[in-house]
mmCIF file of C-alpha atoms in Angstrom:
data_model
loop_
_atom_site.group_PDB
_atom_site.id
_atom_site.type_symbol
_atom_site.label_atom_id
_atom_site.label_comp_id
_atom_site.label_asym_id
_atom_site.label_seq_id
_atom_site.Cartn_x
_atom_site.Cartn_y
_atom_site.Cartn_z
ATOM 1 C CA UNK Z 1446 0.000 0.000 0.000
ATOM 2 C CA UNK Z 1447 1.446 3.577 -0.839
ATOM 3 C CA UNK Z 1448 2.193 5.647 1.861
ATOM 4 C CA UNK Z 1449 3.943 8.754 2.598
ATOM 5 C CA UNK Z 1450 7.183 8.898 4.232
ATOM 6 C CA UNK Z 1451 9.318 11.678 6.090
ATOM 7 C CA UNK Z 1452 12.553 12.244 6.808
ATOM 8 C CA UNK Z 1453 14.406 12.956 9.363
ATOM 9 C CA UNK Z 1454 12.198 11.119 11.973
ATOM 10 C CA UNK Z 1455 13.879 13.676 14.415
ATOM 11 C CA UNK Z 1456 15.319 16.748 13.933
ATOM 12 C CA UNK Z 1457 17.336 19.101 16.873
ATOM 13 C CA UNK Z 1458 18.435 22.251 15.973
ATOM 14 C CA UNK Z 1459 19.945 25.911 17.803
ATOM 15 C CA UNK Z 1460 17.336 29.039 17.722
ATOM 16 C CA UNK Z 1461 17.951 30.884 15.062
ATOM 17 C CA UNK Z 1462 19.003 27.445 12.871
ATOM 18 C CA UNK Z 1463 17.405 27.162 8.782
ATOM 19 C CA UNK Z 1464 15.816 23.312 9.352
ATOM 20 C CA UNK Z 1465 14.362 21.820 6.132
ATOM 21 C CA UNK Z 1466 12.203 18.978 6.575
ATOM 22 C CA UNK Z 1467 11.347 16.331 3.569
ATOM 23 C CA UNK Z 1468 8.296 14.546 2.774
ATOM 24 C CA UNK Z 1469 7.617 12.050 -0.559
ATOM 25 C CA UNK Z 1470 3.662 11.914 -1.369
ATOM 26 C CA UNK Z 1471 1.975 9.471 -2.987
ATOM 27 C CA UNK Z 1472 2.949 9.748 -6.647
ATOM 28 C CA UNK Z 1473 -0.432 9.780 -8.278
ATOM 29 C CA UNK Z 1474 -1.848 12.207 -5.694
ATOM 30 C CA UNK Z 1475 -2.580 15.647 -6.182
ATOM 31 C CA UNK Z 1476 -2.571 17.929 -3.056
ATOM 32 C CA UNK Z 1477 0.025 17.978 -0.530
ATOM 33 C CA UNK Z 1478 -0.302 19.567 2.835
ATOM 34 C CA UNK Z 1479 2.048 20.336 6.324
ATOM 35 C CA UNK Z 1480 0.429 20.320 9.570
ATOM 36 C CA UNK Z 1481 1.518 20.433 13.409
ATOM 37 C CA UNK Z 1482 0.870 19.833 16.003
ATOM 38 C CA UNK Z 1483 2.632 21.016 19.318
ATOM 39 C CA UNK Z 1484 2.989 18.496 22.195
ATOM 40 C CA UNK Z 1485 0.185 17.322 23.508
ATOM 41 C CA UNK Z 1486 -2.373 20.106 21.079
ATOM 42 C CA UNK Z 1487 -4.614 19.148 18.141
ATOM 43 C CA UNK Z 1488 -3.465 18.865 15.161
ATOM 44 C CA UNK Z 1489 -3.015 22.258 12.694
ATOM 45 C CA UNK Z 1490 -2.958 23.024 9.320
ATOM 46 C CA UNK Z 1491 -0.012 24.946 7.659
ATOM 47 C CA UNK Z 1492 -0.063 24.902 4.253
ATOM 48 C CA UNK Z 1493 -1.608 23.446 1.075
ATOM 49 C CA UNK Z 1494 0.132 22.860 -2.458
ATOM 50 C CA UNK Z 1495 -1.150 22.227 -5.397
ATOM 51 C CA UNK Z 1496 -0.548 22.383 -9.006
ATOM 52 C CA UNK Z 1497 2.785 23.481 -7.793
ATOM 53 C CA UNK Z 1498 1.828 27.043 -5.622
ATOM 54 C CA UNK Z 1499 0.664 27.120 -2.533
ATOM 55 C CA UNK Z 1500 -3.231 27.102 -2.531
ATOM 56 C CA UNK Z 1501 -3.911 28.079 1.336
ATOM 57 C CA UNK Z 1502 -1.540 29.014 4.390
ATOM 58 C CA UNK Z 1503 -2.829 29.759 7.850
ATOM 59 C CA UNK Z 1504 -1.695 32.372 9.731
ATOM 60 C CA UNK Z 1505 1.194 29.928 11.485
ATOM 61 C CA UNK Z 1506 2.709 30.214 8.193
ATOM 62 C CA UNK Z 1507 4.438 33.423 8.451
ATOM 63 C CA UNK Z 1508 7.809 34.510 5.924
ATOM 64 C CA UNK Z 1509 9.714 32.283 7.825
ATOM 65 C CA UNK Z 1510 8.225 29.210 6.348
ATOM 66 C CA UNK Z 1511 8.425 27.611 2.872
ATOM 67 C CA UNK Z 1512 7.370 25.039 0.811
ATOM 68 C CA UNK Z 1513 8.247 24.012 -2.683
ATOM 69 C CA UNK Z 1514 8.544 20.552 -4.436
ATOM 70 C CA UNK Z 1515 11.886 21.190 -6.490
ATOM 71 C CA UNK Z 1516 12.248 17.664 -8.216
ATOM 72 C CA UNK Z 1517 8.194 16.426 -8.520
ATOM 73 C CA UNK Z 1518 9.059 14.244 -5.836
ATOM 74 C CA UNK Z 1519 9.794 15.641 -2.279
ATOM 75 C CA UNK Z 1520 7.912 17.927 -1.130
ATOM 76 C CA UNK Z 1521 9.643 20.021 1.436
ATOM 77 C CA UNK Z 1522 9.152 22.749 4.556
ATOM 78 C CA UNK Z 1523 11.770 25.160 5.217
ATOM 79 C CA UNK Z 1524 11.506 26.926 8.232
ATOM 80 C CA UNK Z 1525 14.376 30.087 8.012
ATOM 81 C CA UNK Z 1526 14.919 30.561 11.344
ATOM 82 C CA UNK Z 1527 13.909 28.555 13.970
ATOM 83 C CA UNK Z 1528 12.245 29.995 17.212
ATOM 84 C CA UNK Z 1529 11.266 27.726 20.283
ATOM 85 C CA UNK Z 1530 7.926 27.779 20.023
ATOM 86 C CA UNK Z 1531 8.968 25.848 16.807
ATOM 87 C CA UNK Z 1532 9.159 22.738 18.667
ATOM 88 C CA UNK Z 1533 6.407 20.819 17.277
ATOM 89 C CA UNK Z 1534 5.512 17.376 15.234
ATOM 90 C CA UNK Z 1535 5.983 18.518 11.665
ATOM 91 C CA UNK Z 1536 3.204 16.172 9.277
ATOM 92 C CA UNK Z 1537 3.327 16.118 5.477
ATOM 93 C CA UNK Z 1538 -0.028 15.004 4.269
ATOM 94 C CA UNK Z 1539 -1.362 14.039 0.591
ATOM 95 C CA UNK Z 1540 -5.177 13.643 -0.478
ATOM 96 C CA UNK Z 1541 -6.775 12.967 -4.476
ATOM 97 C CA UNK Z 1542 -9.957 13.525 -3.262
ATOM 98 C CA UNK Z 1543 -10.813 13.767 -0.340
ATOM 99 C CA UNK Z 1544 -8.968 11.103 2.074
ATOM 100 C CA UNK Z 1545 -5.367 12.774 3.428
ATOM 101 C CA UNK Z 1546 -2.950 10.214 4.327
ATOM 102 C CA UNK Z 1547 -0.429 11.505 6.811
ATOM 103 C CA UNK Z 1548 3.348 10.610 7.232
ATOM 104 C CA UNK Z 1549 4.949 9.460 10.383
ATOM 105 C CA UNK Z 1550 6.156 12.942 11.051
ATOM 106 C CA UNK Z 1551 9.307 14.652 11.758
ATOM 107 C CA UNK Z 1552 9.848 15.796 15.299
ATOM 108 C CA UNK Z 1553 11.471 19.373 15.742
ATOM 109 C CA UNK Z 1554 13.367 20.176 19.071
ATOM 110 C CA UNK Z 1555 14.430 23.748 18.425
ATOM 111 C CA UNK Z 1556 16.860 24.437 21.609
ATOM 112 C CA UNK J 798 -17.328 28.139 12.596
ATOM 113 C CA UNK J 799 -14.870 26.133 11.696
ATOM 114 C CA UNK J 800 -14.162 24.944 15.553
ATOM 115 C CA UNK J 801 -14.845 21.469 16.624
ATOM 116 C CA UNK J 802 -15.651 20.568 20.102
ATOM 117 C CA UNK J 803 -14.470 17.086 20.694
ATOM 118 C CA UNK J 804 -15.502 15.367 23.719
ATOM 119 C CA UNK J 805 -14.512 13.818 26.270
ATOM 120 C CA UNK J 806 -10.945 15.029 26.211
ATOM 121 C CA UNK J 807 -9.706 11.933 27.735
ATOM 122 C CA UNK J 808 -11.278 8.039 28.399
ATOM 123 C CA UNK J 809 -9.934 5.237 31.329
ATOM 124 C CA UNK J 810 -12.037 2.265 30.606
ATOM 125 C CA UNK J 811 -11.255 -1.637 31.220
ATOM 126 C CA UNK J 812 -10.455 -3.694 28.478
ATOM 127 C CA UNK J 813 -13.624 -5.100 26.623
ATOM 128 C CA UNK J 814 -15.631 -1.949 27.125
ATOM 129 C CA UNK J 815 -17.085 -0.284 24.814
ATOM 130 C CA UNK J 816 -16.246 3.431 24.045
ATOM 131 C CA UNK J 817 -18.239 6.390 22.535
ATOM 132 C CA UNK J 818 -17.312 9.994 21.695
ATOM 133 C CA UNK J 819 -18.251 12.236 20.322
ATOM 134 C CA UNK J 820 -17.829 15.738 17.905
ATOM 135 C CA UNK J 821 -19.955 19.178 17.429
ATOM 136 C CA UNK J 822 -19.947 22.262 15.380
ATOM 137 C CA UNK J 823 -21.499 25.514 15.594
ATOM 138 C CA UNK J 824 -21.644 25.535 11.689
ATOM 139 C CA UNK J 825 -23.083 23.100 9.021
ATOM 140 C CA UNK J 826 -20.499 21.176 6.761
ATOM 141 C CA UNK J 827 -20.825 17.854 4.235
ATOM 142 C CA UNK J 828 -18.131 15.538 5.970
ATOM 143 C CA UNK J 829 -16.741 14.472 8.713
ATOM 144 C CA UNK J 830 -13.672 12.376 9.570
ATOM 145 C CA UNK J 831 -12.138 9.964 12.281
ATOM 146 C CA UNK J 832 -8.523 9.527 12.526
ATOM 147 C CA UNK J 833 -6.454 7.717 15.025
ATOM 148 C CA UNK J 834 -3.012 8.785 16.352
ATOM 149 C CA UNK J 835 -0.798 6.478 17.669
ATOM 150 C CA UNK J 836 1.625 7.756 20.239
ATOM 151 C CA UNK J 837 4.992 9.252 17.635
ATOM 152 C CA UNK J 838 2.965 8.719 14.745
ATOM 153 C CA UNK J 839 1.026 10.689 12.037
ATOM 154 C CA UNK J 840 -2.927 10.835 12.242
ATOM 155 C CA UNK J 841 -4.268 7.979 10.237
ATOM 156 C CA UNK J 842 -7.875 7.698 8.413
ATOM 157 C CA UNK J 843 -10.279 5.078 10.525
ATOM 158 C CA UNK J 844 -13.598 6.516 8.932
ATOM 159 C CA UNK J 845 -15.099 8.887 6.333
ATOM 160 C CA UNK J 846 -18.879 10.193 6.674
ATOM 161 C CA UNK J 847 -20.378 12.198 3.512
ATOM 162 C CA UNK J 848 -23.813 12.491 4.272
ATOM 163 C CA UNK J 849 -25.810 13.383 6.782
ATOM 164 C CA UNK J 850 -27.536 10.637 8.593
ATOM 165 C CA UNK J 851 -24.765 7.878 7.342
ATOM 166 C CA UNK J 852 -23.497 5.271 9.732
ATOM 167 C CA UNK J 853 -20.492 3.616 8.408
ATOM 168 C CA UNK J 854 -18.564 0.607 10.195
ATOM 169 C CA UNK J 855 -14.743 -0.486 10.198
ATOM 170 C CA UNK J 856 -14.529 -3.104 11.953
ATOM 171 C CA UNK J 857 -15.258 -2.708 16.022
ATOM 172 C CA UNK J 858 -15.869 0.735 15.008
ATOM 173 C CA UNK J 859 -18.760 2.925 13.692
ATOM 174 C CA UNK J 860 -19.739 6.317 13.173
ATOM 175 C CA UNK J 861 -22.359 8.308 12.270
ATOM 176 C CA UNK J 862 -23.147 12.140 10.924
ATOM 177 C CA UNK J 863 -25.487 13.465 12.482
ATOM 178 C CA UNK J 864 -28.910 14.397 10.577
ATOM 179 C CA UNK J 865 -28.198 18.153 12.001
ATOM 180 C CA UNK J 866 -24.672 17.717 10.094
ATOM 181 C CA UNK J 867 -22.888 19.272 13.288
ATOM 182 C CA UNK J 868 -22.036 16.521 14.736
ATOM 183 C CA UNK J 869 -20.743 13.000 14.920
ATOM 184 C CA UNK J 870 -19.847 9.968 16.723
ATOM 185 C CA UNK J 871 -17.867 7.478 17.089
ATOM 186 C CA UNK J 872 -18.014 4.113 18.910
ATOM 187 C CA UNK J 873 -15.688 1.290 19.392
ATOM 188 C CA UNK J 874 -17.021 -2.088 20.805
ATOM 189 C CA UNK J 875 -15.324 -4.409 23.023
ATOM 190 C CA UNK J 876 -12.229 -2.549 23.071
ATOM 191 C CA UNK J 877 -8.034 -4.194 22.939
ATOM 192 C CA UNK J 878 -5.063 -3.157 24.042
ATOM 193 C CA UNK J 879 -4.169 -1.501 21.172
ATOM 194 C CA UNK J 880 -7.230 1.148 20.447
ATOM 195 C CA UNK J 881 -5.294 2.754 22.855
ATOM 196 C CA UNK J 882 -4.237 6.360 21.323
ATOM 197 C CA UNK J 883 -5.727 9.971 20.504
ATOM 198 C CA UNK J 884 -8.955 9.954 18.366
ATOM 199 C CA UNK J 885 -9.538 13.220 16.336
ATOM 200 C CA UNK J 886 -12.527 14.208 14.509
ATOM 201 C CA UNK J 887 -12.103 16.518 11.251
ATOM 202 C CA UNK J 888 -13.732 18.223 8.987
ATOM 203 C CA UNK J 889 -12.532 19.246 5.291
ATOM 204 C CA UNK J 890 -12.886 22.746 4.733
ATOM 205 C CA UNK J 891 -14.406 22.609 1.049
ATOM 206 C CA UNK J 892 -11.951 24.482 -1.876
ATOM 207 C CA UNK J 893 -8.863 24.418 0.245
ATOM 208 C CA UNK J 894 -9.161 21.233 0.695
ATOM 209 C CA UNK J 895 -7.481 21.691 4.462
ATOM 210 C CA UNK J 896 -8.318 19.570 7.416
ATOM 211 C CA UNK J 897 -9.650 21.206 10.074
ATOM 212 C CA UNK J 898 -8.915 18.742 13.743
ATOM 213 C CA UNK J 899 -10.890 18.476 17.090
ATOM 214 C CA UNK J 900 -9.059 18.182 20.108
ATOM 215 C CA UNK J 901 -8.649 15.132 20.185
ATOM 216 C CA UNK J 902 -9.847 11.946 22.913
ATOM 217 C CA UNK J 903 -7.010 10.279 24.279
ATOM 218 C CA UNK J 904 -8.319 6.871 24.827
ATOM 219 C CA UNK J 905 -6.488 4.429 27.731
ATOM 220 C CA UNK J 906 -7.223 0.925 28.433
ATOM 221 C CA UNK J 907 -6.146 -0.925 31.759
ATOM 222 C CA UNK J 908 -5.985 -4.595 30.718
#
């Protein structure tokens, strides 16, 4: 069964630190998505990508963030400069309709 | 509007019970989701409801959307070991395609 997978599983990195965090979607789908979801919180939407452009951000999504898919493969968040309040459970999800699967997620420790 | 009270925030129950929770919205919407989370991993899809009124069963589990459509439930019977985790309710927020999560009930089971 397809899935979606994430990498690094873990990431720790100094205030201040550029992080970029990887996702591959399922090939054939057609949105991609980032969520997180701070320790022990809900989970929260980021950012939506389709057709190559973002198609929604929320307000969490400030200039610090980015997303782009450079190769039509990964799909990847950049996050310019890492602040605590950072530290969060980083999910890349992908939907063709309207089923998202979501990756294991990457795990941020901003110290 | 887009808010989804999820409830109860957190279940202790013996092993074989059966569980219900529950979701509600002040606002109207065409479908609602249940995803599990398993402690360090990514929310994953246990039911989809598209209509109002539609019970649907995976399983030990079912859900329903309400006829209001602003709210849903879901029940597992005779519960294991491993329905332990965090149950979330969504809802797709229609053109951007974005999930939108409940709280979340974190479910425990003492064997």
């Amino acid at each position: 069964e397809p899935e979606v997978t994430q990498t690094p599983s873990h990431q720790v990195t100094q205030m201040g630190q550029e992080v970029i965090l990887r996702c591959v979607p399922i090939s054939n789908h057609l949105y991609f998505y980032w969520y997180r979801q701070i320790l022990g919180q809900k989970v929260e939407f980021l950012v939506s990508f389709y057709n190559n452009e973002i198609s929604e951000k929320s307000e969490i999504f400030d200039d610090q963030f980015s997303v782009e898919r450079p190769d039509g493969s990964n799909f990847t968040l950049k996050i310019r400069s890492t602040k605590l309040e950072d530290s969060a459970m980083y999910f890349c999800a992908a939907t063709q309709r309207n089923e998202q699967f979501f990756g294991p997620g990457t795990r941020l420790t901003v110290l | 509007g887009q808010q989804l009270n999820q409830s109860p925030q957190s279940m202790f129950i013996q092993e074989g019970e059966d569980v219900s929770m529950n979701c509600t919205s002040s606002s109207i919407f065409n479908t609602w989701l249940w995803y599990k989370q398993d402690p360090g991993e990514g929310p994953v899809l246990l039911i989809a409801l598209y209509k109002a009124g539609e019970l649907t069963s995976n399983g030990r589990l079912t859900a329903q959307f309400g006829i209001t459509r602003k709210d849903s439930f879901l029940n597992i019977s005779a519960s294991i070991p491993s329905d332990v985790g965090i149950y979330f309710c969504a809802r797709i927020i229609q053109g951007a395609q974005k999930l939108v999560f409940g709280q979340g009930t974190r479910l425990t089971i003492n064997p």
